[in-house]
Coordinates of N, CA and C in Angstrom, one line a residue:
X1 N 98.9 76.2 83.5 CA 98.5 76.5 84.8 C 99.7 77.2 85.6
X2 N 99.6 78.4 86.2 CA 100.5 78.7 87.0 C 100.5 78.2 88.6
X3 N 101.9 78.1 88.9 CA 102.3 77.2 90.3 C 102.7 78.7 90.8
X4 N 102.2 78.7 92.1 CA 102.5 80.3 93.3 C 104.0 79.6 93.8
X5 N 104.8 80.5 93.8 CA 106.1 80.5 94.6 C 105.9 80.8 95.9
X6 N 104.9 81.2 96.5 CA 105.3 81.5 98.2 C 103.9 80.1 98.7
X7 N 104.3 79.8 99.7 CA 103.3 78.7 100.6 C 101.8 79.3 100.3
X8 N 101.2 78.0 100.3 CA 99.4 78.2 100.1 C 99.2 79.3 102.1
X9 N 100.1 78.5 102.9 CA 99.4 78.9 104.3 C 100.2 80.3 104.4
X10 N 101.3 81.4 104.0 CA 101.5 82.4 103.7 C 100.2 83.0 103.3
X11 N 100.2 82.8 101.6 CA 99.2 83.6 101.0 C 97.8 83.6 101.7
X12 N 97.4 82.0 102.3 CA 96.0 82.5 103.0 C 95.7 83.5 104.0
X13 N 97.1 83.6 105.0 CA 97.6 84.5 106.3 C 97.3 85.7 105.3
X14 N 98.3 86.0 104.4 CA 98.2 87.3 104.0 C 96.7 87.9 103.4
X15 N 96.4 87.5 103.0 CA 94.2 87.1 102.4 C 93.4 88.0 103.8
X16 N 93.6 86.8 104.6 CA 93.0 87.3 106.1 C 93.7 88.5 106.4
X17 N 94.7 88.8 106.9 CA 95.5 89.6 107.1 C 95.0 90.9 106.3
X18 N 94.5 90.8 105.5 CA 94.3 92.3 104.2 C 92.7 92.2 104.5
X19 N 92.5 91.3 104.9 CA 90.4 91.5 104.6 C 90.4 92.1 105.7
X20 N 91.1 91.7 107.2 CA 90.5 92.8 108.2 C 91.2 93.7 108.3
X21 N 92.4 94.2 107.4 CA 93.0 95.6 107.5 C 92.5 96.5 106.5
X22 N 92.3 95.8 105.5 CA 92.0 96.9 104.3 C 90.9 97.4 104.0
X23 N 90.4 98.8 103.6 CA 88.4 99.4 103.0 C 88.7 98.6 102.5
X24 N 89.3 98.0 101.7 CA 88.8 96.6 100.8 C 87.9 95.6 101.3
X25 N 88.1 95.5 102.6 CA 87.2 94.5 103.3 C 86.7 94.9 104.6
X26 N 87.1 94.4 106.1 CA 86.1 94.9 106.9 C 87.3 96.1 107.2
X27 N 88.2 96.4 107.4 CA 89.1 97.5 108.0 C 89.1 99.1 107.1
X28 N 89.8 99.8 107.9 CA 90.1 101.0 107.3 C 90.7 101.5 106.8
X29 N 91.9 100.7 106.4 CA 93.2 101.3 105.9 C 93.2 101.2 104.3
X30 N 93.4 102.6 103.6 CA 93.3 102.7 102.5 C 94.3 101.9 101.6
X31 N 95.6 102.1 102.3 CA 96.9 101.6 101.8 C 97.2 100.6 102.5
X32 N 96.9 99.6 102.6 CA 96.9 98.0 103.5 C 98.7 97.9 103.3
X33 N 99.1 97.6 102.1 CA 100.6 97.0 101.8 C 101.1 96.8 102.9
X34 N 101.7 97.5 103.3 CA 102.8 97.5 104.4 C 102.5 97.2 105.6
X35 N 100.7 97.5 106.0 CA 100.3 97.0 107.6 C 100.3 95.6 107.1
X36 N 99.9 94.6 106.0 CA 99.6 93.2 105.9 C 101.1 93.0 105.9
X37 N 101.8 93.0 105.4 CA 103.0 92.7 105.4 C 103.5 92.1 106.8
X38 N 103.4 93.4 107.5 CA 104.0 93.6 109.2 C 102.6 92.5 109.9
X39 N 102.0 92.0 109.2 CA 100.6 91.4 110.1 C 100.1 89.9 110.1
X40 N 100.7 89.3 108.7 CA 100.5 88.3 107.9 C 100.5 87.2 108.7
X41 N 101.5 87.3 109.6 CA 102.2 86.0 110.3 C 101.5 85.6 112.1
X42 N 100.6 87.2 111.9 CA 99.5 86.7 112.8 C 98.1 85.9 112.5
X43 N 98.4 85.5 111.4 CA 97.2 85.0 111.3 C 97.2 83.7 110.7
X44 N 98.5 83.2 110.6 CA 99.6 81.5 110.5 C 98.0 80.9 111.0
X45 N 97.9 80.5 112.0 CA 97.3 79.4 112.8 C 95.9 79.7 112.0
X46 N 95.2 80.7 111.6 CA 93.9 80.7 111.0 C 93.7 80.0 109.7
X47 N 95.3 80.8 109.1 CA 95.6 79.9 108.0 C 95.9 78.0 107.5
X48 N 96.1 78.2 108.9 CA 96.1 76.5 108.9 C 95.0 75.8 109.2
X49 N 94.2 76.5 110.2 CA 93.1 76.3 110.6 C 92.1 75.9 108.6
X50 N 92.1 77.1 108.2 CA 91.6 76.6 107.2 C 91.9 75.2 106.1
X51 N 93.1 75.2 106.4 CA 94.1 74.4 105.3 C 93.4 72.8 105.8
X52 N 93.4 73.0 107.4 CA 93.2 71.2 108.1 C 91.4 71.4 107.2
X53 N 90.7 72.0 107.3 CA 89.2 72.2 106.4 C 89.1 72.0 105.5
X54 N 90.4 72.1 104.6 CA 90.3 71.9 103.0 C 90.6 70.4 102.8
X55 N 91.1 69.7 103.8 CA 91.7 68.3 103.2 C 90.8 67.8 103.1
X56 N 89.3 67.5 103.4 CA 88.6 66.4 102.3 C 87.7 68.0 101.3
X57 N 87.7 67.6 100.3 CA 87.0 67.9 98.9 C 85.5 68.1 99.2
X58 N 84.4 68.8 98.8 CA 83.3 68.5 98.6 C 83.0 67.6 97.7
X59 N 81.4 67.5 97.6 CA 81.4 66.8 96.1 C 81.8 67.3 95.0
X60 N 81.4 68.2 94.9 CA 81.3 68.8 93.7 C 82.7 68.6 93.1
X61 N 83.8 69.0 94.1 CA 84.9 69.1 93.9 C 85.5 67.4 93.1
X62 N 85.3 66.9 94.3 CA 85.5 65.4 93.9 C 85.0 64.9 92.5
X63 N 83.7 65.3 92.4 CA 83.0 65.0 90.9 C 84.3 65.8 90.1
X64 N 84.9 66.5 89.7 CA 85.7 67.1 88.5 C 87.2 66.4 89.1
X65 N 87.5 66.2 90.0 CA 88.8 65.7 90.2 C 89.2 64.4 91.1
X66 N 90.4 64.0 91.6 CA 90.8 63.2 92.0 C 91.0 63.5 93.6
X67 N 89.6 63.0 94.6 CA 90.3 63.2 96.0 C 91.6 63.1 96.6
X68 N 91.8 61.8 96.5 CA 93.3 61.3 96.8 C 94.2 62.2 96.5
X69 N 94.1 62.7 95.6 CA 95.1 64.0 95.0 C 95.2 65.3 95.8
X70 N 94.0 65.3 96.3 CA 93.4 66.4 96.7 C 94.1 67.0 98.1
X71 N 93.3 65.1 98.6 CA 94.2 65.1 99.8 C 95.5 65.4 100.4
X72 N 96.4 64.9 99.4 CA 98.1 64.8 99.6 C 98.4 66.1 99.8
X73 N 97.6 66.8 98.6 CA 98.5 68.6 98.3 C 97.9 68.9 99.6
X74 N 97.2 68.9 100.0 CA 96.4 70.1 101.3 C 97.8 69.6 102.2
X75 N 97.6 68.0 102.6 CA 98.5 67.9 103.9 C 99.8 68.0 103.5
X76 N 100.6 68.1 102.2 CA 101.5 68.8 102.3 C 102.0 70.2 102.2
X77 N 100.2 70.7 101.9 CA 100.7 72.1 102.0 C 100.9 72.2 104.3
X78 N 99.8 71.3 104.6 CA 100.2 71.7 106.0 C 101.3 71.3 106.5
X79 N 101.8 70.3 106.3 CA 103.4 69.5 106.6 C 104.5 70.8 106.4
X80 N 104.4 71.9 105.5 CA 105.1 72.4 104.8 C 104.8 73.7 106.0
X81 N 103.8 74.1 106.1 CA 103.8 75.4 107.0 C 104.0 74.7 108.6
X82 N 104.4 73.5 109.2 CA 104.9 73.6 110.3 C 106.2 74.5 110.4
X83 N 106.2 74.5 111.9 CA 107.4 75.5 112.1 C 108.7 74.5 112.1
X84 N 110.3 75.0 111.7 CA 111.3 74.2 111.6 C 111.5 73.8 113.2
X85 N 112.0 72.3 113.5 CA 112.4 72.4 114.7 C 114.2 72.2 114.8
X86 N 114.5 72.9 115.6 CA 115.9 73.1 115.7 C 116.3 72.0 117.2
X87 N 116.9 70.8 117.1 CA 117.7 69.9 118.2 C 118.7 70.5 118.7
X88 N 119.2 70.7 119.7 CA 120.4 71.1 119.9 C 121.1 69.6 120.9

C-alpha cells in the first residue's frame, strides 16, 4: 500500500482547487498546474471542512474495516492541518 508524503488536507485543497480551475472539471483552464499551485491554499478550510465529514465511516465502510481506526487517522489528519501557533 502506498503512504502519500504531502497532508490528506493539502491534497484535498489541491483536488478542489483543480476541479474548479481545470476543462477537466468545471473551469477553463487547459493547463491548470501552475494556477492550482498558486490556488490550493484557498481552499484549506473546504478541505477541512470535508475532513471534519469523513470522521465517522459509513456502513459500508465500517462493514470492511475498523471504525475506531478510522476515526483517529481523519482527526489526525485534521490535528495535523491546523495552523502552527507561534507564543511570543
Amino acid at each position: 500500500m502506498d503512504v502519500a508524503t504531502t497532508p490528506i488536507a493539502e491534497r484535498i485543497a489541491r483536488v478542489l482547487a483543480g476541479q474548479r480551475i481545470s476543462a477537466n472539471g468545471e473551469g477553463d483552464a487547459e493547463s491548470a498546474a501552475d494556477l492550482v499551485e498558486r490556488a490550493w491554499t484557498h481552499h484549506l478550510r473546504d478541505a477541512i471542512a470535508v475532513l471534519h465529514t469523513l470522521r465517522a465511516p459509513d456502513e459500508a465502510m465500517a462493514a470492511v474495516g475498523d471504525p475506531a481506526v478510522w476515526e483517529r487517522m481523519v482527526l489526525a489528519a485534521i490535528e495535523e492541518s491546523k495552523p502552527e501557533t507561534v507564543v511570543l
